[in-house]
Structure formats: structure tokens, C-alpha cells
Amino acid sequence: MTYLGVIGGSGLYEIDGLENPTWTTVETPWGAPSDQILTGTLDGVKMAFLPRHGRGHVHSPTTVPYRANIDALKRLGVTDVISVSACGSFREEMAPGDFVIIDQFIDRTFAREKSFFGTGCVAHVSVAHPTCPRLSAACLAAAIDAGITVHDGGTYLAMEGPQFSSVAESKMYRESWGADVIGMTNMPEAKLAREAELCYASVAMITDFDSWHPDHGAVDITEIIKTLQDNADKGRSLVARLPALLGPERAPCPHGCDRALEYAILTAPDKRDPALLAKLDAVAGRVL
């Protein structure tokens, strides 16, 4: 059965048309998630919405409890996660107000816990293809149907923040590294979703051209907020179309996202830390 989780970023704090909406408190071994989770159904599909920064935007990109967020969604029974987040653009053709369906990441974050695993239970999952093509295709179709200008595929550079880039950094990411957009929140979120065997798709909503653009200069926060508000309306429209596209019945992921841990755990069973295993009950219970 499909259970769709939506992690909403800056500007997106609700799902329109949700039936029987209930704010649910979910406790995790990794601490409290960013907020309560809004659950309900939409077009016969179970939905869970988590505001990434918390209602009222209380968490910075660095302090978002990424592990707790992914664990909480998995603990609820979520099978598929859509990340919706604001970003800056490195490409003239990817303009403010456009959306990008992300398929690659460059992770430049450094102050965040990036794995559920560690000493006592070591695991290595592949993030060569960090987003789910099936779920990304549904997001693309929903965006097109909603009349949104959308780009199919793009590389998202995840920076630590909370400051925006210098001009030198922005030019390096764009010209030398080949990134298409820049944001602060999709890492380690995408890596953790893969460890939790959740299909993950990223919808990046462009708010600005970052600081490389000669005609735009420094990022203007007032312009960003205006574009954020416009993008939020489009984001809700996209999300509202996803249940009908995905349907209530769910087959195993053809790309193996839901089996990512099949051969990932390397620690011998008799050497595994029972305390860590207990914390992994939701994330890795299928293989443990």
C-alpha cells in the first residue's frame, strides 16, 4: 500500500484537501522530529506531512533533526518521500519560479549526523542514484499537469548555511563543479531516506539566481520571500496531484530503493551493539 510522506521546506507548511487531518506526535530513538506530523488521506492514498523547519520556521538547516524526521516517517509506515524545498539557481534557463526534479547531489554539509549506522552496526548503502526515478517521474508529471515550468533532472549542491554563498563560491559551484541549483536541506535527508529503504524524490523550487548572476548580485531576501509564497502555491498544487498518479496500491520499487539494506550491513551478528540495534528498529527492522 502506498503511504506518501511529504517533507515541506521553506514556504510549504500544509497539504490542501487532506481528509481527516490529524497532527500526530511521533517519538523516535533519535530525538523529536521537526514538528508533529500531519496525517490523513488524499484521493484514497494515506498521506503524512512534516514541516522540515517546524511550524513557524524554528529550525535552521543545520539544526533540522534529519534522522528523527526520516525515522518518524518510516515508523508511521510511509513508503515514499517527496522532499519539497527552496533553492537558488546556477542556470540562466532555470529561473526563479521554476521547479527542478533533482536527480543528483553534491554534499558540502559538515555539521550534521549523516547516518543511522555507526560503531556497533556498520552499513554502506549506495547513493550513486540518490533519488527514485519512479517517484521523480510522478513529480514531473504532476508539475506539468499543474502548469508549472519544470526541469527534468538537475544537480543540487547542498551547503551548510545558514549564510548564502559568496560570489567566488557561487561561481565555483556553477562553473567548475557543474551544479544546477543550491540549497541547504536535502543532505543528509536523501542519504538517510536511502538507509531507511524509502523511495525519495526531490522537488526544488527556485527562488533566486544565487550570487553569481551579474544582473542580480547578492541574494535579496525580500525577493526570495515573495517568490517563496508564489512557489508554495505551486508546490501544494503539485503535491495534490501525486496520490492520483501513484495510486493506493504499491508494487516493490523497480529501482530497489526499498531493498537498499539487503547487503549493506557488514558488522557480524555477534558483534552488533544491542543498544544501536534497538534504535534501528524502524529504519532497518526488515533486515535485522
PDB file of C-alpha atoms in Angstrom:
ATOM      1  CA  MET A   1       0.000   0.000   0.000  1.00  0.00           C
ATOM      2  CA  THR A   2       1.271   3.477  -0.885  1.00  0.00           C
ATOM      3  CA  TYR A   3       1.846   5.779   2.075  1.00  0.00           C
ATOM      4  CA  LEU A   4       3.151   9.094   0.809  1.00  0.00           C
ATOM      5  CA  GLY A   5       5.246  11.325   3.040  1.00  0.00           C
ATOM      6  CA  VAL A   6       5.894  14.957   2.143  1.00  0.00           C
ATOM      7  CA  ILE A   7       8.674  16.940   3.785  1.00  0.00           C
ATOM      8  CA  GLY A   8       7.833  20.570   3.188  1.00  0.00           C
ATOM      9  CA  GLY A   9      10.565  23.182   3.128  1.00  0.00           C
ATOM     10  CA  SER A  10      10.517  26.960   3.340  1.00  0.00           C
ATOM     11  CA  GLY A  11       7.087  28.250   2.353  1.00  0.00           C
ATOM     12  CA  LEU A  12       5.259  24.906   2.239  1.00  0.00           C
ATOM     13  CA  TYR A  13       3.566  24.190   5.553  1.00  0.00           C
ATOM     14  CA  GLU A  14       0.428  22.230   4.689  1.00  0.00           C
ATOM     15  CA  ILE A  15      -1.333  19.960   2.196  1.00  0.00           C
ATOM     16  CA  ASP A  16      -4.550  21.178   0.591  1.00  0.00           C
ATOM     17  CA  GLY A  17      -7.620  18.928   0.580  1.00  0.00           C
ATOM     18  CA  LEU A  18      -6.373  16.416   3.150  1.00  0.00           C
ATOM     19  CA  GLU A  19      -9.232  14.282   4.535  1.00  0.00           C
ATOM     20  CA  ASN A  20      -9.406  13.621   8.278  1.00  0.00           C
ATOM     21  CA  PRO A  21      -6.317  15.725   9.018  1.00  0.00           C
ATOM     22  CA  THR A  22      -4.684  14.990  12.365  1.00  0.00           C
ATOM     23  CA  TRP A  23      -1.472  16.358  13.846  1.00  0.00           C
ATOM     24  CA  THR A  24       0.305  13.317  15.289  1.00  0.00           C
ATOM     25  CA  THR A  25       3.183  13.232  17.760  1.00  0.00           C
ATOM     26  CA  VAL A  26       5.783  10.604  16.835  1.00  0.00           C
ATOM     27  CA  GLU A  27       8.583   9.699  19.241  1.00  0.00           C
ATOM     28  CA  THR A  28      11.855   8.344  17.843  1.00  0.00           C
ATOM     29  CA  PRO A  29      15.109   6.993  19.329  1.00  0.00           C
ATOM     30  CA  TRP A  30      16.880   9.834  17.518  1.00  0.00           C
ATOM     31  CA  GLY A  31      15.022  12.579  19.354  1.00  0.00           C
ATOM     32  CA  ALA A  32      11.980  14.602  18.406  1.00  0.00           C
ATOM     33  CA  PRO A  33      11.272  15.313  14.733  1.00  0.00           C
ATOM     34  CA  SER A  34      10.963  18.886  13.495  1.00  0.00           C
ATOM     35  CA  ASP A  35       7.293  19.016  14.447  1.00  0.00           C
ATOM     36  CA  GLN A  36       4.209  16.899  14.774  1.00  0.00           C
ATOM     37  CA  ILE A  37       3.264  15.121  11.552  1.00  0.00           C
ATOM     38  CA  LEU A  38       0.015  15.937   9.763  1.00  0.00           C
ATOM     39  CA  THR A  39      -1.651  12.692   8.667  1.00  0.00           C
ATOM     40  CA  GLY A  40      -4.755  11.996   6.592  1.00  0.00           C
ATOM     41  CA  THR A  41      -5.811  10.709   3.199  1.00  0.00           C
ATOM     42  CA  LEU A  42      -5.996  12.260  -0.254  1.00  0.00           C
ATOM     43  CA  ASP A  43      -7.681  10.513  -3.180  1.00  0.00           C
ATOM     44  CA  GLY A  44      -7.640   7.266  -1.224  1.00  0.00           C
ATOM     45  CA  VAL A  45      -3.896   7.433  -0.512  1.00  0.00           C
ATOM     46  CA  LYS A  46      -2.526   7.758   3.019  1.00  0.00           C
ATOM     47  CA  MET A  47      -0.502  10.952   3.446  1.00  0.00           C
ATOM     48  CA  ALA A  48       1.896  12.308   6.046  1.00  0.00           C
ATOM     49  CA  PHE A  49       3.184  15.880   6.005  1.00  0.00           C
ATOM     50  CA  LEU A  50       6.184  17.035   8.025  1.00  0.00           C
ATOM     51  CA  PRO A  51       7.258  20.702   8.047  1.00  0.00           C
ATOM     52  CA  ARG A  52      11.047  20.386   7.794  1.00  0.00           C
ATOM     53  CA  HIS A  53      11.798  23.565   9.726  1.00  0.00           C
ATOM     54  CA  GLY A  54       8.818  23.175  12.071  1.00  0.00           C
ATOM     55  CA  ARG A  55       5.728  25.350  12.014  1.00  0.00           C
ATOM     56  CA  GLY A  56       6.904  28.932  12.408  1.00  0.00           C
ATOM     57  CA  HIS A  57      10.308  28.036  10.891  1.00  0.00           C
ATOM     58  CA  VAL A  58      12.152  27.292  14.145  1.00  0.00           C
ATOM     59  CA  HIS A  59      14.945  25.030  12.832  1.00  0.00           C
ATOM     60  CA  SER A  60      17.885  26.288  10.799  1.00  0.00           C
ATOM     61  CA  PRO A  61      19.159  23.994   8.020  1.00  0.00           C
ATOM     62  CA  THR A  62      21.903  22.739  10.355  1.00  0.00           C
ATOM     63  CA  THR A  63      19.632  22.031  13.329  1.00  0.00           C
ATOM     64  CA  VAL A  64      16.869  20.205  11.442  1.00  0.00           C
ATOM     65  CA  PRO A  65      16.685  16.771  13.144  1.00  0.00           C
ATOM     66  CA  TYR A  66      17.116  14.823   9.905  1.00  0.00           C
ATOM     67  CA  ARG A  67      17.469  11.375  11.477  1.00  0.00           C
ATOM     68  CA  ALA A  68      14.407  11.839  13.668  1.00  0.00           C
ATOM     69  CA  ASN A  69      12.383  13.107  10.697  1.00  0.00           C
ATOM     70  CA  ILE A  70      13.139  10.120   8.484  1.00  0.00           C
ATOM     71  CA  ASP A  71      12.722   7.639  11.339  1.00  0.00           C
ATOM     72  CA  ALA A  72       9.358   9.178  12.284  1.00  0.00           C
ATOM     73  CA  LEU A  73       8.035   8.853   8.726  1.00  0.00           C
ATOM     74  CA  LYS A  74       9.280   5.260   8.460  1.00  0.00           C
ATOM     75  CA  ARG A  75       7.791   4.496  11.882  1.00  0.00           C
ATOM     76  CA  LEU A  76       4.391   5.723  10.671  1.00  0.00           C
ATOM     77  CA  GLY A  77       4.563   3.332   7.710  1.00  0.00           C
ATOM     78  CA  VAL A  78       5.488   5.836   4.983  1.00  0.00           C
ATOM     79  CA  THR A  79       6.790   4.137   1.811  1.00  0.00           C
ATOM     80  CA  ASP A  80       7.589   7.106  -0.430  1.00  0.00           C
ATOM     81  CA  VAL A  81       9.007  10.507   0.499  1.00  0.00           C
ATOM     82  CA  ILE A  82       8.702  13.698  -1.532  1.00  0.00           C
ATOM     83  CA  SER A  83      11.065  16.472  -0.496  1.00  0.00           C
ATOM     84  CA  VAL A  84       9.901  19.969  -1.416  1.00  0.00           C
ATOM     85  CA  SER A  85      12.468  22.693  -0.801  1.00  0.00           C
ATOM     86  CA  ALA A  86      13.565  26.174  -1.821  1.00  0.00           C
ATOM     87  CA  CYS A  87      16.792  26.655  -3.751  1.00  0.00           C
ATOM     88  CA  GLY A  88      18.907  29.083  -5.723  1.00  0.00           C
ATOM     89  CA  SER A  89      19.749  28.587  -9.402  1.00  0.00           C
ATOM     90  CA  PHE A  90      23.092  28.461 -11.204  1.00  0.00           C
ATOM     91  CA  ARG A  91      21.483  28.315 -14.662  1.00  0.00           C
ATOM     92  CA  GLU A  92      20.009  31.166 -16.688  1.00  0.00           C
ATOM     93  CA  GLU A  93      17.364  28.810 -18.069  1.00  0.00           C
ATOM     94  CA  MET A  94      16.340  27.713 -14.552  1.00  0.00           C
ATOM     95  CA  ALA A  95      14.645  30.903 -13.437  1.00  0.00           C
ATOM     96  CA  PRO A  96      13.004  31.947 -10.167  1.00  0.00           C
ATOM     97  CA  GLY A  97       9.566  30.371 -10.036  1.00  0.00           C
ATOM     98  CA  ASP A  98      10.680  27.271 -11.962  1.00  0.00           C
ATOM     99  CA  PHE A  99      10.846  23.816 -10.366  1.00  0.00           C
ATOM    100  CA  VAL A 100      13.607  21.239 -10.824  1.00  0.00           C
ATOM    101  CA  ILE A 101      13.237  17.480 -10.325  1.00  0.00           C
ATOM    102  CA  ILE A 102      16.605  16.710  -8.740  1.00  0.00           C
ATOM    103  CA  ASP A 103      18.488  13.542  -9.687  1.00  0.00           C
ATOM    104  CA  GLN A 104      21.986  14.189  -8.264  1.00  0.00           C
ATOM    105  CA  PHE A 105      23.567  15.841  -5.227  1.00  0.00           C
ATOM    106  CA  ILE A 106      26.898  17.309  -4.190  1.00  0.00           C
ATOM    107  CA  ASP A 107      27.060  17.226  -0.397  1.00  0.00           C
ATOM    108  CA  ARG A 108      29.023  20.113   1.120  1.00  0.00           C
ATOM    109  CA  THR A 109      27.409  19.936   4.567  1.00  0.00           C
ATOM    110  CA  PHE A 110      29.718  19.212   7.500  1.00  0.00           C
ATOM    111  CA  ALA A 111      27.894  19.789  10.805  1.00  0.00           C
ATOM    112  CA  ARG A 112      25.185  17.107  10.609  1.00  0.00           C
ATOM    113  CA  GLU A 113      24.788  13.458  11.551  1.00  0.00           C
ATOM    114  CA  LYS A 114      24.593  11.699   8.184  1.00  0.00           C
ATOM    115  CA  SER A 115      23.868   8.057   9.029  1.00  0.00           C
ATOM    116  CA  PHE A 116      21.725   5.900  11.269  1.00  0.00           C
ATOM    117  CA  PHE A 117      24.578   3.402  11.413  1.00  0.00           C
ATOM    118  CA  GLY A 118      27.956   3.530  13.130  1.00  0.00           C
ATOM    119  CA  THR A 119      30.102   1.792  15.718  1.00  0.00           C
ATOM    120  CA  GLY A 120      28.404  -1.481  16.605  1.00  0.00           C
ATOM    121  CA  CYS A 121      26.477  -1.767  13.352  1.00  0.00           C
ATOM    122  CA  VAL A 122      28.275  -0.617  10.218  1.00  0.00           C
ATOM    123  CA  ALA A 123      26.382  -0.317   6.935  1.00  0.00           C
ATOM    124  CA  HIS A 124      27.154   1.103   3.493  1.00  0.00           C
ATOM    125  CA  VAL A 125      24.311   1.897   1.102  1.00  0.00           C
ATOM    126  CA  SER A 126      24.718   3.141  -2.450  1.00  0.00           C
ATOM    127  CA  VAL A 127      23.644   6.689  -3.251  1.00  0.00           C
ATOM    128  CA  ALA A 128      25.040   6.628  -6.795  1.00  0.00           C
ATOM    129  CA  HIS A 129      21.489   7.406  -7.881  1.00  0.00           C
ATOM    130  CA  PRO A 130      20.142   9.139  -4.767  1.00  0.00           C
ATOM    131  CA  THR A 131      16.589   9.769  -5.949  1.00  0.00           C
ATOM    132  CA  CYS A 132      13.946   7.280  -7.088  1.00  0.00           C
ATOM    133  CA  PRO A 133      13.257   7.510 -10.847  1.00  0.00           C
ATOM    134  CA  ARG A 134       9.697   6.184 -10.431  1.00  0.00           C
ATOM    135  CA  LEU A 135       8.803   8.756  -7.792  1.00  0.00           C
ATOM    136  CA  SER A 136      10.624  11.546  -9.644  1.00  0.00           C
ATOM    137  CA  ALA A 137       8.645  10.752 -12.802  1.00  0.00           C
ATOM    138  CA  ALA A 138       5.402  11.128 -10.839  1.00  0.00           C
ATOM    139  CA  CYS A 139       6.571  14.526  -9.537  1.00  0.00           C
ATOM    140  CA  LEU A 140       7.441  15.614 -13.078  1.00  0.00           C
ATOM    141  CA  ALA A 141       4.029  14.563 -14.387  1.00  0.00           C
ATOM    142  CA  ALA A 142       2.274  16.334 -11.513  1.00  0.00           C
ATOM    143  CA  ALA A 143       4.235  19.535 -12.154  1.00  0.00           C
ATOM    144  CA  ILE A 144       3.439  19.500 -15.856  1.00  0.00           C
ATOM    145  CA  ASP A 145      -0.248  18.868 -15.141  1.00  0.00           C
ATOM    146  CA  ALA A 146      -0.244  21.783 -12.699  1.00  0.00           C
ATOM    147  CA  GLY A 147       1.154  24.095 -15.385  1.00  0.00           C
ATOM    148  CA  ILE A 148       4.468  24.609 -13.598  1.00  0.00           C
ATOM    149  CA  THR A 149       7.631  25.327 -15.576  1.00  0.00           C
ATOM    150  CA  VAL A 150       9.679  22.298 -14.562  1.00  0.00           C
ATOM    151  CA  HIS A 151      13.120  20.929 -15.466  1.00  0.00           C
ATOM    152  CA  ASP A 152      13.604  17.172 -15.550  1.00  0.00           C
ATOM    153  CA  GLY A 153      16.896  16.437 -13.817  1.00  0.00           C
ATOM    154  CA  GLY A 154      19.447  18.613 -12.084  1.00  0.00           C
ATOM    155  CA  THR A 155      22.337  18.535  -9.638  1.00  0.00           C
ATOM    156  CA  TYR A 156      21.646  20.056  -6.228  1.00  0.00           C
ATOM    157  CA  LEU A 157      24.604  21.372  -4.242  1.00  0.00           C
ATOM    158  CA  ALA A 158      23.842  21.104  -0.523  1.00  0.00           C
ATOM    159  CA  MET A 159      25.706  23.752   1.504  1.00  0.00           C
ATOM    160  CA  GLU A 160      25.806  24.036   5.285  1.00  0.00           C
ATOM    161  CA  GLY A 161      24.461  27.581   5.580  1.00  0.00           C
ATOM    162  CA  PRO A 162      22.733  29.409   7.091  1.00  0.00           C
ATOM    163  CA  GLN A 163      24.522  32.167   5.158  1.00  0.00           C
ATOM    164  CA  PHE A 164      24.155  32.328   1.386  1.00  0.00           C
ATOM    165  CA  SER A 165      27.168  31.834  -0.898  1.00  0.00           C
ATOM    166  CA  SER A 166      29.920  34.307  -1.620  1.00  0.00           C
ATOM    167  CA  VAL A 167      30.294  35.276  -5.275  1.00  0.00           C
ATOM    168  CA  ALA A 168      33.503  33.207  -5.508  1.00  0.00           C
ATOM    169  CA  GLU A 169      31.757  30.133  -4.109  1.00  0.00           C
ATOM    170  CA  SER A 170      28.746  30.612  -6.345  1.00  0.00           C
ATOM    171  CA  LYS A 171      30.915  30.859  -9.467  1.00  0.00           C
ATOM    172  CA  MET A 172      32.923  27.774  -8.474  1.00  0.00           C
ATOM    173  CA  TYR A 173      29.824  25.644  -7.866  1.00  0.00           C
ATOM    174  CA  ARG A 174      28.351  26.773 -11.186  1.00  0.00           C
ATOM    175  CA  GLU A 175      31.386  26.804 -13.481  1.00  0.00           C
ATOM    176  CA  SER A 176      33.830  24.238 -12.082  1.00  0.00           C
ATOM    177  CA  TRP A 177      31.543  21.802 -10.335  1.00  0.00           C
ATOM    178  CA  GLY A 178      28.615  21.826 -12.742  1.00  0.00           C
ATOM    179  CA  ALA A 179      25.881  22.173 -10.121  1.00  0.00           C
ATOM    180  CA  ASP A 180      22.484  23.409 -11.295  1.00  0.00           C
ATOM    181  CA  VAL A 181      20.858  24.571  -8.053  1.00  0.00           C
ATOM    182  CA  ILE A 182      21.937  25.214  -4.463  1.00  0.00           C
ATOM    183  CA  GLY A 183      20.109  24.572  -1.217  1.00  0.00           C
ATOM    184  CA  MET A 184      20.734  23.730   2.420  1.00  0.00           C
ATOM    185  CA  THR A 185      18.419  20.872   3.379  1.00  0.00           C
ATOM    186  CA  ASN A 186      18.384  17.880   1.007  1.00  0.00           C
ATOM    187  CA  MET A 187      21.508  16.436   2.617  1.00  0.00           C
ATOM    188  CA  PRO A 188      21.727  14.286   4.632  1.00  0.00           C
ATOM    189  CA  GLU A 189      17.983  13.812   4.164  1.00  0.00           C
ATOM    190  CA  ALA A 190      18.356  11.884   0.889  1.00  0.00           C
ATOM    191  CA  LYS A 191      21.101   9.648   2.311  1.00  0.00           C
ATOM    192  CA  LEU A 192      19.041   8.834   5.403  1.00  0.00           C
ATOM    193  CA  ALA A 193      15.976   8.040   3.291  1.00  0.00           C
ATOM    194  CA  ARG A 194      18.058   5.541   1.339  1.00  0.00           C
ATOM    195  CA  GLU A 195      19.306   3.947   4.573  1.00  0.00           C
ATOM    196  CA  ALA A 196      15.697   3.693   5.726  1.00  0.00           C
ATOM    197  CA  GLU A 197      14.742   1.973   2.432  1.00  0.00           C
ATOM    198  CA  LEU A 198      12.371   4.771   1.479  1.00  0.00           C
ATOM    199  CA  CYS A 199      11.868   5.910  -2.105  1.00  0.00           C
ATOM    200  CA  TYR A 200      12.879   9.580  -2.201  1.00  0.00           C
ATOM    201  CA  ALA A 201      12.260  12.322  -4.752  1.00  0.00           C
ATOM    202  CA  SER A 202      13.333  15.945  -4.534  1.00  0.00           C
ATOM    203  CA  VAL A 203      11.364  18.860  -5.943  1.00  0.00           C
ATOM    204  CA  ALA A 204      13.462  22.030  -5.815  1.00  0.00           C
ATOM    205  CA  MET A 205      11.572  25.333  -6.075  1.00  0.00           C
ATOM    206  CA  ILE A 206      13.814  28.109  -7.387  1.00  0.00           C
ATOM    207  CA  THR A 207      13.647  31.413  -5.525  1.00  0.00           C
ATOM    208  CA  ASP A 208      16.683  33.295  -6.875  1.00  0.00           C
ATOM    209  CA  PHE A 209      19.803  33.151  -9.083  1.00  0.00           C
ATOM    210  CA  ASP A 210      22.265  32.957  -6.178  1.00  0.00           C
ATOM    211  CA  SER A 211      25.110  35.491  -6.224  1.00  0.00           C
ATOM    212  CA  TRP A 212      26.882  34.512  -9.474  1.00  0.00           C
ATOM    213  CA  HIS A 213      24.393  36.325 -11.703  1.00  0.00           C
ATOM    214  CA  PRO A 214      25.773  39.712 -12.873  1.00  0.00           C
ATOM    215  CA  ASP A 215      22.316  41.293 -13.092  1.00  0.00           C
ATOM    216  CA  HIS A 216      21.117  40.084  -9.714  1.00  0.00           C
ATOM    217  CA  GLY A 217      24.143  40.342  -7.434  1.00  0.00           C
ATOM    218  CA  ALA A 218      23.661  39.455  -3.794  1.00  0.00           C
ATOM    219  CA  VAL A 219      20.646  37.357  -2.891  1.00  0.00           C
ATOM    220  CA  ASP A 220      17.747  39.669  -1.941  1.00  0.00           C
ATOM    221  CA  ILE A 221      15.793  38.080   0.916  1.00  0.00           C
ATOM    222  CA  THR A 222      12.679  40.177   0.218  1.00  0.00           C
ATOM    223  CA  GLU A 223      12.523  38.894  -3.359  1.00  0.00           C
ATOM    224  CA  ILE A 224      13.122  35.357  -2.120  1.00  0.00           C
ATOM    225  CA  ILE A 225      10.181  35.566   0.278  1.00  0.00           C
ATOM    226  CA  LYS A 226       7.863  36.852  -2.465  1.00  0.00           C
ATOM    227  CA  THR A 227       8.904  34.036  -4.805  1.00  0.00           C
ATOM    228  CA  LEU A 228       8.635  31.551  -1.919  1.00  0.00           C
ATOM    229  CA  GLN A 229       4.995  32.441  -1.452  1.00  0.00           C
ATOM    230  CA  ASP A 230       4.241  32.004  -5.143  1.00  0.00           C
ATOM    231  CA  ASN A 231       6.174  28.719  -5.230  1.00  0.00           C
ATOM    232  CA  ALA A 232       4.320  27.401  -2.182  1.00  0.00           C
ATOM    233  CA  ASP A 233       1.013  27.646  -4.057  1.00  0.00           C
ATOM    234  CA  LYS A 234       2.524  25.713  -6.967  1.00  0.00           C
ATOM    235  CA  GLY A 235       4.066  23.187  -4.587  1.00  0.00           C
ATOM    236  CA  ARG A 236       0.721  22.438  -2.960  1.00  0.00           C
ATOM    237  CA  SER A 237      -0.828  22.027  -6.403  1.00  0.00           C
ATOM    238  CA  LEU A 238       1.890  19.530  -7.382  1.00  0.00           C
ATOM    239  CA  VAL A 239       1.531  17.527  -4.158  1.00  0.00           C
ATOM    240  CA  ALA A 240      -2.247  17.386  -4.517  1.00  0.00           C
ATOM    241  CA  ARG A 241      -1.865  15.592  -7.872  1.00  0.00           C
ATOM    242  CA  LEU A 242       0.530  12.894  -6.641  1.00  0.00           C
ATOM    243  CA  PRO A 243      -1.931  10.464  -4.972  1.00  0.00           C
ATOM    244  CA  ALA A 244      -3.916  10.032  -8.198  1.00  0.00           C
ATOM    245  CA  LEU A 245      -0.693   9.402 -10.136  1.00  0.00           C
ATOM    246  CA  LEU A 246       0.789   6.934  -7.656  1.00  0.00           C
ATOM    247  CA  GLY A 247      -2.406   5.152  -6.645  1.00  0.00           C
ATOM    248  CA  PRO A 248      -3.170   3.331  -3.386  1.00  0.00           C
ATOM    249  CA  GLU A 249      -1.613   0.018  -4.430  1.00  0.00           C
ATOM    250  CA  ARG A 250       2.168  -0.173  -4.399  1.00  0.00           C
ATOM    251  CA  ALA A 251       4.451  -2.729  -6.033  1.00  0.00           C
ATOM    252  CA  PRO A 252       8.086  -3.185  -4.926  1.00  0.00           C
ATOM    253  CA  CYS A 253      10.268  -0.342  -6.181  1.00  0.00           C
ATOM    254  CA  PRO A 254      11.678  -1.340  -9.597  1.00  0.00           C
ATOM    255  CA  HIS A 255      14.893   0.502  -8.725  1.00  0.00           C
ATOM    256  CA  GLY A 256      15.450  -1.259  -5.403  1.00  0.00           C
ATOM    257  CA  CYS A 257      15.124   1.753  -3.094  1.00  0.00           C
ATOM    258  CA  ASP A 258      13.020  -0.313  -0.688  1.00  0.00           C
ATOM    259  CA  ARG A 259      15.707  -3.021  -0.577  1.00  0.00           C
ATOM    260  CA  ALA A 260      18.764  -0.788  -0.126  1.00  0.00           C
ATOM    261  CA  LEU A 261      19.905  -2.566   3.038  1.00  0.00           C
ATOM    262  CA  GLU A 262      19.780  -6.053   1.517  1.00  0.00           C
ATOM    263  CA  TYR A 263      23.574  -6.465   1.542  1.00  0.00           C
ATOM    264  CA  ALA A 264      24.601  -3.230   3.262  1.00  0.00           C
ATOM    265  CA  ILE A 265      25.224  -4.300   6.864  1.00  0.00           C
ATOM    266  CA  LEU A 266      28.805  -5.513   7.358  1.00  0.00           C
ATOM    267  CA  THR A 267      29.068  -5.999  11.111  1.00  0.00           C
ATOM    268  CA  ALA A 268      28.916  -9.662  12.137  1.00  0.00           C
ATOM    269  CA  PRO A 269      25.703 -10.521  14.019  1.00  0.00           C
ATOM    270  CA  ASP A 270      27.573 -11.459  17.205  1.00  0.00           C
ATOM    271  CA  LYS A 271      29.458  -8.134  17.152  1.00  0.00           C
ATOM    272  CA  ARG A 272      26.457  -5.855  16.762  1.00  0.00           C
ATOM    273  CA  ASP A 273      25.658  -3.388  19.539  1.00  0.00           C
ATOM    274  CA  PRO A 274      22.240  -4.236  21.035  1.00  0.00           C
ATOM    275  CA  ALA A 275      21.626  -0.606  22.017  1.00  0.00           C
ATOM    276  CA  LEU A 276      22.153   0.588  18.449  1.00  0.00           C
ATOM    277  CA  LEU A 277      20.074  -2.265  17.050  1.00  0.00           C
ATOM    278  CA  ALA A 278      17.200  -1.174  19.280  1.00  0.00           C
ATOM    279  CA  LYS A 279      17.384   2.332  17.817  1.00  0.00           C
ATOM    280  CA  LEU A 280      17.314   0.864  14.300  1.00  0.00           C
ATOM    281  CA  ASP A 281      14.027  -0.995  14.817  1.00  0.00           C
ATOM    282  CA  ALA A 282      12.029   1.136  12.373  1.00  0.00           C
ATOM    283  CA  VAL A 283      14.771   2.057   9.922  1.00  0.00           C
ATOM    284  CA  ALA A 284      16.343  -1.377   9.486  1.00  0.00           C
ATOM    285  CA  GLY A 285      13.911  -3.768  11.140  1.00  0.00           C
ATOM    286  CA  ARG A 286      13.303  -5.554   7.843  1.00  0.00           C
ATOM    287  CA  VAL A 287      16.884  -6.842   7.670  1.00  0.00           C
ATOM    288  CA  LEU A 288      17.694  -7.006  11.363  1.00  0.00           C
TER     289      LEU A 288
END
